[in-house]
Short mmCIF file of C-alpha atoms in Angstrom, two decimals:
data_model
loop_
_atom_site.label_atom_id
_atom_site.label_comp_id
_atom_site.label_asym_id
_atom_site.label_seq_id
_atom_site.Cartn_x
_atom_site.Cartn_y
_atom_site.Cartn_z
CA MET S 1 17.32 -34.88 -1.80
CA THR S 2 18.80 -32.37 -3.88
CA PRO S 3 17.72 -28.94 -1.91
CA PRO S 4 15.90 -26.51 -4.33
CA GLN S 5 18.18 -24.46 -6.56
CA LYS S 6 18.16 -20.60 -5.69
CA ALA S 7 17.60 -17.65 -8.05
CA PRO S 8 20.56 -16.59 -9.28
CA THR S 9 21.45 -12.71 -7.95
CA ARG S 10 21.37 -9.92 -10.38
CA THR S 11 22.32 -6.75 -10.10
CA LEU S 12 20.64 -3.87 -12.01
CA VAL S 13 22.76 0.36 -11.92
CA VAL S 14 20.36 3.46 -11.98
CA ALA S 15 22.71 5.62 -13.52
CA LEU S 16 22.64 8.91 -12.26
CA ALA S 17 26.28 9.97 -12.65
CA GLU S 18 27.68 10.30 -9.80
CA ARG S 19 25.02 9.21 -7.42
CA SER S 20 24.53 5.78 -9.59
CA TYR S 21 23.97 2.87 -6.99
CA PRO S 22 23.32 -0.89 -7.62
CA VAL S 23 19.87 -2.74 -6.88
CA HIS S 24 20.62 -6.25 -5.87
CA ILE S 25 18.23 -8.92 -6.64
CA GLY S 26 18.55 -12.43 -5.02
CA ALA S 27 17.46 -15.10 -2.24
CA GLU S 28 18.87 -15.22 1.23
CA LEU S 29 20.96 -12.36 0.74
CA LEU S 30 20.64 -10.76 4.56
CA THR S 31 23.08 -13.00 6.20
CA GLY S 32 25.66 -11.94 3.78
CA ILE S 33 25.08 -8.92 3.28
CA GLY S 34 28.59 -7.38 3.99
CA HIS S 35 29.54 -7.81 0.71
CA LEU S 36 26.68 -5.99 -0.66
CA LEU S 37 26.58 -2.85 1.20
CA PRO S 38 28.73 0.55 0.30
CA ASN S 39 31.97 0.99 2.75
CA THR S 40 30.80 3.38 5.44
CA ARG S 41 33.85 4.94 7.02
CA SER S 42 32.11 5.29 10.31
CA GLY S 43 32.03 1.54 10.07
CA ARG S 44 28.38 1.72 11.88
CA ALA S 45 24.58 1.47 10.97
CA ILE S 46 21.10 2.32 11.97
CA ILE S 47 18.61 0.38 11.02
CA VAL S 48 14.83 1.86 11.16
CA THR S 49 11.85 -1.09 10.98
CA ASN S 50 8.91 -1.92 12.77
CA GLN S 51 7.74 -4.57 15.47
CA VAL S 52 5.93 -6.92 12.32
CA VAL S 53 8.77 -6.58 10.22
CA ALA S 54 11.61 -7.00 13.43
CA ALA S 55 9.69 -10.36 14.36
CA HIS S 56 10.74 -12.19 10.70
CA HIS S 57 13.73 -10.54 9.47
CA LEU S 58 15.71 -7.95 11.96
CA ASP S 59 17.57 -11.24 13.58
CA ARG S 60 19.28 -12.07 9.99
CA LEU S 61 20.47 -8.40 9.18
CA GLN S 62 22.12 -8.13 12.62
CA GLU S 63 23.94 -11.24 12.01
CA GLY S 64 25.01 -9.88 8.48
CA LEU S 65 26.16 -6.66 9.89
CA GLU S 66 27.90 -8.40 12.57
CA ARG S 67 29.74 -10.96 10.49
CA ALA S 68 30.69 -7.38 8.31
CA ASP S 69 31.94 -6.01 11.39
CA ILE S 70 30.06 -2.99 11.11
CA HIS S 71 28.50 -1.65 14.69
CA HIS S 72 24.74 -1.07 14.40
CA ASP S 73 21.61 0.38 16.19
CA VAL S 74 18.08 -0.60 15.90
CA ILE S 75 15.12 1.93 15.94
CA VAL S 76 11.81 0.42 15.72
CA VAL S 77 8.70 2.29 14.69
CA PRO S 78 5.15 1.61 15.06
CA ASP S 79 3.38 -0.61 11.75
CA GLY S 80 1.29 1.00 9.05
CA GLU S 81 0.09 3.62 6.51
CA VAL S 82 -1.50 5.40 8.96
CA HIS S 83 2.10 6.17 11.05
CA LYS S 84 3.49 7.44 8.06
CA ASP S 85 3.69 10.95 9.43
CA TRP S 86 5.21 13.95 11.01
CA ALA S 87 5.17 12.65 14.43
CA THR S 88 7.22 9.37 13.38
CA LEU S 89 9.66 10.74 11.71
CA TYR S 90 10.12 13.26 14.40
CA ASP S 91 11.00 10.12 16.66
CA ILE S 92 12.84 8.65 14.47
CA HIS S 93 15.28 12.34 14.09
CA THR S 94 15.07 12.25 17.82
CA ARG S 95 16.36 8.49 18.08
CA LEU S 96 18.94 9.63 16.01
CA LEU S 97 20.10 12.41 17.78
CA GLU S 98 19.82 10.55 21.09
CA LEU S 99 22.32 7.68 19.18
CA LYS S 100 24.42 10.29 17.97
CA ALA S 101 24.45 9.49 14.60
CA GLU S 102 27.24 11.50 11.97
CA ARG S 103 26.66 12.28 8.35
CA SER S 104 28.51 9.23 7.87
CA THR S 105 26.38 6.60 9.40
CA MET S 106 24.80 4.57 7.31
CA LEU S 107 20.85 4.53 7.50
CA ILE S 108 19.25 1.10 6.81
CA ALA S 109 15.66 1.16 5.99
CA LEU S 110 14.60 -2.33 6.37
CA GLY S 111 10.57 -3.00 5.87
CA GLY S 112 8.13 -1.83 3.00
CA GLY S 113 7.30 1.42 1.66
CA VAL S 114 6.23 3.03 4.86
CA ILE S 115 9.62 2.27 6.23
CA GLY S 116 11.51 3.18 3.06
CA ASP S 117 9.39 6.52 3.02
CA LEU S 118 10.04 7.52 6.55
CA ALA S 119 13.79 6.22 6.71
CA GLY S 120 14.58 7.71 3.35
CA PHE S 121 13.23 11.11 4.59
CA ALA S 122 15.28 10.78 7.81
CA ALA S 123 18.59 9.96 6.01
CA ALA S 124 17.09 13.18 3.40
CA THR S 125 16.98 15.38 6.21
CA HIS S 126 19.29 14.23 9.38
CA GLN S 127 22.45 16.77 8.78
CA ARG S 128 21.26 17.17 5.56
CA GLY S 129 21.92 13.80 4.23
CA MET S 130 23.27 10.64 5.55
CA PRO S 131 23.91 7.40 3.50
CA LEU S 132 20.54 5.16 3.02
CA VAL S 133 20.32 1.58 2.00
CA GLN S 134 16.94 0.25 1.35
CA ILE S 135 15.99 -3.33 2.02
CA PRO S 136 12.53 -3.57 1.23
CA THR S 137 10.89 -6.66 2.48
CA THR S 138 7.38 -6.39 0.71
CA LEU S 139 6.96 -6.84 -3.04
CA LEU S 140 5.42 -3.57 -3.35
CA ALA S 141 8.31 -1.72 -2.03
CA GLN S 142 10.55 -4.34 -3.81
CA VAL S 143 9.31 -3.39 -7.42
CA ASP S 144 8.49 0.14 -7.26
CA SER S 145 8.75 2.50 -4.02
CA SER S 146 12.74 1.56 -3.14
CA VAL S 147 14.16 2.36 -6.20
CA GLY S 148 14.27 5.95 -7.63
CA GLY S 149 14.65 8.20 -4.35
CA LYS S 150 11.37 9.49 -3.57
CA THR S 151 10.89 9.96 0.67
CA GLY S 152 8.32 11.47 2.17
CA VAL S 153 5.03 11.36 4.83
CA ASN S 154 1.60 11.75 4.15
CA HIS S 155 -0.51 14.83 5.52
CA PRO S 156 -4.70 14.16 6.23
CA LEU S 157 -4.72 16.55 3.28
CA GLY S 158 -2.90 14.46 0.74
CA LYS S 159 -0.60 11.62 0.39
CA ASN S 160 3.03 11.66 0.11
CA MET S 161 2.74 15.57 0.06
CA ILE S 162 5.45 16.27 1.86
CA GLY S 163 8.85 15.17 1.04
CA ALA S 164 12.14 14.73 -0.83
CA PHE S 165 14.16 13.32 -3.84
CA TYR S 166 16.93 11.28 -1.88
CA GLN S 167 18.61 8.26 -3.67
CA PRO S 168 20.10 5.47 -1.94
CA SER S 169 23.07 4.40 -1.91
CA ALA S 170 22.26 0.64 -2.66
CA VAL S 171 19.15 -1.09 -2.86
CA ILE S 172 19.02 -4.92 -1.68
CA ILE S 173 15.86 -7.13 -2.37
CA ASP S 174 15.98 -10.49 -0.83
CA SER S 175 12.87 -12.03 -2.03
CA ALA S 176 12.84 -14.82 0.68
CA THR S 177 11.71 -12.17 2.99
CA LEU S 178 8.27 -12.14 0.86
CA SER S 179 7.59 -15.83 2.60
CA THR S 180 6.40 -13.90 5.25
CA LEU S 181 4.11 -11.51 3.28
CA PRO S 182 0.60 -12.00 4.37
CA ASP S 183 -1.24 -12.90 1.00
CA ARG S 184 -3.41 -9.63 0.37
CA GLU S 185 -0.13 -7.65 1.13
CA TYR S 186 1.30 -9.75 -1.59
CA ALA S 187 -1.17 -9.19 -4.00
CA SER S 188 -0.79 -5.49 -3.22
CA GLY S 189 2.69 -5.68 -4.63
CA LEU S 190 1.22 -7.40 -8.24
CA ALA S 191 -0.51 -4.63 -9.02
CA GLU S 192 2.69 -2.62 -9.73
CA VAL S 193 4.43 -5.13 -11.68
CA VAL S 194 0.91 -4.84 -13.76
CA LYS S 195 1.48 -1.30 -13.95
CA TYR S 196 4.62 -1.59 -15.31
CA GLY S 197 3.74 -4.09 -18.42
CA ALA S 198 0.71 -1.46 -18.58
CA ILE S 199 2.70 1.40 -19.21
CA ARG S 200 6.11 0.48 -20.78
CA SER S 201 6.06 -3.28 -22.11
CA PRO S 202 3.26 -5.98 -23.81
CA GLU S 203 5.86 -8.12 -23.40
CA LEU S 204 6.13 -8.03 -19.50
CA PHE S 205 2.36 -7.60 -19.69
CA ALA S 206 1.76 -10.72 -21.67
CA TRP S 207 4.47 -12.80 -19.61
CA LEU S 208 2.05 -11.89 -16.34
CA GLU S 209 -0.76 -12.93 -18.25
CA SER S 210 0.65 -16.58 -18.96
CA ASN S 211 2.30 -16.84 -15.56
CA VAL S 212 -0.54 -16.15 -13.00
CA LEU S 213 -0.71 -19.24 -11.16
CA PRO S 214 3.47 -19.40 -10.58
CA LEU S 215 3.29 -16.00 -9.36
CA LEU S 216 0.50 -16.55 -7.16
CA SER S 217 2.10 -19.41 -6.01
CA ARG S 218 5.55 -17.32 -4.86
CA ASP S 219 7.52 -19.82 -7.31
CA GLU S 220 11.08 -18.24 -6.75
CA ALA S 221 12.41 -18.35 -10.28
CA THR S 222 9.23 -16.77 -11.68
CA LEU S 223 9.11 -13.49 -8.77
CA ALA S 224 12.68 -13.49 -9.67
CA GLN S 225 12.21 -12.49 -13.03
CA ALA S 226 8.81 -10.12 -12.22
CA ILE S 227 11.01 -8.23 -10.22
CA HIS S 228 13.79 -8.18 -11.92
CA GLU S 229 11.45 -6.66 -15.14
CA SER S 230 9.92 -4.51 -12.95
CA CYS S 231 13.08 -2.59 -11.47
CA ARG S 232 14.80 -2.67 -14.66
CA ILE S 233 11.85 -0.58 -16.04
CA LYS S 234 11.63 1.47 -13.28
CA ALA S 235 15.78 2.15 -13.69
CA GLU S 236 15.55 3.04 -17.14
CA ILE S 237 13.07 5.75 -16.33
CA VAL S 238 14.29 7.30 -13.30
CA ALA S 239 17.64 7.20 -14.77
CA ALA S 240 15.75 9.70 -17.92
CA ASP S 241 14.03 11.63 -15.51
CA GLU S 242 14.83 11.40 -11.90
CA ARG S 243 12.70 14.50 -10.80
CA GLU S 244 9.56 13.42 -12.57
CA THR S 245 9.47 16.53 -14.71
CA GLY S 246 9.01 14.08 -17.76
CA GLU S 247 8.69 10.57 -18.54
CA ARG S 248 8.96 9.40 -14.86
CA ALA S 249 5.28 10.70 -14.57
CA LEU S 250 4.12 7.59 -16.51
CA LEU S 251 4.81 5.86 -13.68
CA ASN S 252 1.86 7.42 -11.76
CA PHE S 253 -0.62 5.35 -14.46
CA GLY S 254 -3.44 4.56 -11.54
CA HIS S 255 -1.79 6.85 -8.66
CA THR S 256 -3.57 9.81 -8.96
CA PHE S 257 -7.32 8.27 -8.54
CA GLY S 258 -5.45 5.76 -6.40
CA HIS S 259 -4.19 8.32 -3.44
CA ALA S 260 -7.48 9.73 -3.61
CA ILE S 261 -8.82 6.61 -2.93
CA GLU S 262 -6.46 6.25 -0.29
CA VAL S 263 -6.98 9.38 1.16
CA GLY S 264 -11.05 9.52 0.92
CA ALA S 265 -10.94 5.56 2.25
CA GLY S 266 -8.75 6.61 5.52
CA TYR S 267 -5.41 5.77 4.92
CA GLY S 268 -4.99 1.98 6.28
CA ALA S 269 -8.93 1.30 5.08
CA TRP S 270 -7.41 0.06 1.36
CA LEU S 271 -3.83 -1.02 0.84
CA HIS S 272 -1.63 1.20 -2.03
CA GLY S 273 -1.58 -1.75 -4.49
CA GLU S 274 -5.23 -1.90 -4.11
CA ALA S 275 -6.07 2.00 -4.70
CA VAL S 276 -3.58 1.53 -7.47
CA ALA S 277 -5.39 -1.37 -8.88
CA ALA S 278 -8.62 0.42 -8.70
CA GLY S 279 -7.26 3.53 -10.04
CA MET S 280 -5.67 1.84 -13.25
CA VAL S 281 -9.34 0.53 -13.84
CA LEU S 282 -10.81 3.72 -13.94
CA ALA S 283 -7.39 5.37 -15.48
CA ALA S 284 -8.48 2.62 -18.53
CA GLU S 285 -11.64 3.14 -18.74
CA LEU S 286 -11.07 6.71 -19.27
CA SER S 287 -8.54 6.16 -22.08
CA VAL S 288 -11.21 4.33 -23.69
CA ARG S 289 -12.79 7.54 -23.96
CA VAL S 290 -10.29 10.35 -24.41
CA THR S 291 -7.11 8.51 -26.08
CA GLY S 292 -8.73 5.84 -28.11
CA MET S 293 -7.69 2.76 -26.45
CA PRO S 294 -8.88 -0.35 -27.94
CA ALA S 295 -11.57 -1.77 -25.19
CA ALA S 296 -10.01 -5.18 -25.66
CA ASP S 297 -6.83 -3.89 -24.20
CA ASN S 298 -9.21 -2.00 -21.16
CA ARG S 299 -10.75 -5.92 -20.67
CA ARG S 300 -7.22 -7.41 -20.53
CA LEU S 301 -6.17 -4.94 -17.85
CA LYS S 302 -9.05 -5.35 -15.76
CA GLN S 303 -9.11 -9.31 -15.89
CA LEU S 304 -5.13 -9.99 -15.26
CA LEU S 305 -5.78 -7.52 -11.98
CA SER S 306 -9.00 -9.20 -11.31
CA ARG S 307 -7.01 -12.82 -11.39
CA PHE S 308 -4.41 -11.40 -9.00
CA GLY S 309 -6.84 -11.06 -6.42
CA LEU S 310 -6.76 -7.48 -6.68
CA PRO S 311 -10.04 -4.87 -6.65
CA VAL S 312 -11.54 -3.65 -9.67
CA ARG S 313 -14.37 -1.55 -8.41
CA PRO S 314 -13.35 1.46 -6.75
CA PRO S 315 -15.60 2.73 -3.29
CA SER S 316 -18.08 5.03 -3.84
CA LEU S 317 -16.99 7.97 -2.93
CA GLY S 318 -19.02 10.48 -5.06
CA ASP S 319 -17.53 12.56 -7.78
CA ASP S 320 -17.04 15.61 -5.94
CA ARG S 321 -15.01 14.05 -3.09
CA TYR S 322 -13.03 12.53 -6.35
CA LEU S 323 -12.13 15.63 -7.87
CA GLU S 324 -11.66 17.40 -4.46
CA LEU S 325 -8.89 15.12 -3.75
CA MET S 326 -7.23 14.55 -7.01
CA ALA S 327 -7.05 18.52 -7.26
CA ARG S 328 -5.06 18.37 -4.55
CA ASP S 329 -2.66 15.64 -6.20
CA LYS S 330 1.13 16.36 -6.78
CA LYS S 331 0.77 16.29 -10.62
CA VAL S 332 -1.46 19.37 -11.10
CA GLU S 333 0.30 21.62 -13.16
CA GLY S 334 -0.97 25.13 -13.41
CA GLY S 335 -4.32 24.32 -11.76
CA LYS S 336 -4.47 22.03 -14.32
CA LEU S 337 -5.08 17.81 -13.57
CA ARG S 338 -2.59 15.71 -15.25
CA LEU S 339 -3.80 12.30 -15.76
CA VAL S 340 -1.59 9.61 -16.86
CA LEU S 341 -3.60 7.51 -19.66
CA LEU S 342 -2.90 4.62 -21.96
CA LYS S 343 -3.30 4.59 -25.91
CA ALA S 344 -2.59 0.83 -25.66
CA ILE S 345 -0.95 -2.04 -23.23
CA GLY S 346 2.57 -0.43 -23.02
CA GLN S 347 1.77 2.52 -24.33
CA ALA S 348 1.00 5.27 -21.56
CA VAL S 349 0.52 9.18 -21.98
CA VAL S 350 0.18 12.34 -19.98
CA VAL S 351 -2.86 14.06 -20.91
CA ARG S 352 -3.39 17.37 -19.50
CA ASP S 353 -6.94 18.91 -18.74
CA VAL S 354 -9.20 15.92 -19.43
CA PRO S 355 -12.04 17.04 -20.44
#
């Protein structure tokens, strides 16, 4: 019997002049990872991961590093959003010092968004910067957090409030790692894919509406297309506005409400993509009133999120609690909240001081 055909490896470039880097997308990339990694003067790497990801994917990555004659060590941290904090970051730094990591040692983040953010912040701050390679293993991290250089930790008063912009040397997306991802986490990642269509590409949004079932069944070719299009859109936006002084703010559609949900409900109660999905629904409903977004587009967004099994009703935190949490958001400027709203599917705008 002929084996199933693998989706071809694709490579995008995040164009940031001398700090440009590739985003490699394909299946079964870990064991042959040597030719995808940037050169390292030290010939050494340190992997940061958690016990859940390690059980599924660490062996294959280590096999790939051994084939490439790259000496490596492993730092394992606890799993979960609740551990994306100063204490875990401090533990990573302690291990880097104990392992005598040098400025030229490559730090590899193997995991989802929490691992990518923690390892990225550690790479940005250990000896004021060491090479970073992102190997995201969740759909959400593959289409969003691994690309663009945002790193950081949470604080009890706000999500991602402490961190740095620090670009990786490469992002390696192995879609085969998604085979072990629980359905709830997989759906959480689809929320970010929907976001790209909603803010930038009506064509992507319509394509998603036509490919719900293949995506839910994790069809390899369909999934590869969704990942590629999401990364392409994000790479374009990051290249134009690396530090979020303008256009990059559009990527926060649904996130101001979403971050308030995550903090208000308690870190980990809602997955990030679930909170963003509910946040997009709130932002779209507000868009109908503020920007004149067609009610039909609002319904399309809500229906698509629902078809992917994502929540479209936010938790009842109370208006005062929502406003309190949103007032601490990074997008507050001059004491006034900026919200990303939609004029239509594929057309996002930043609105200041929403009435």
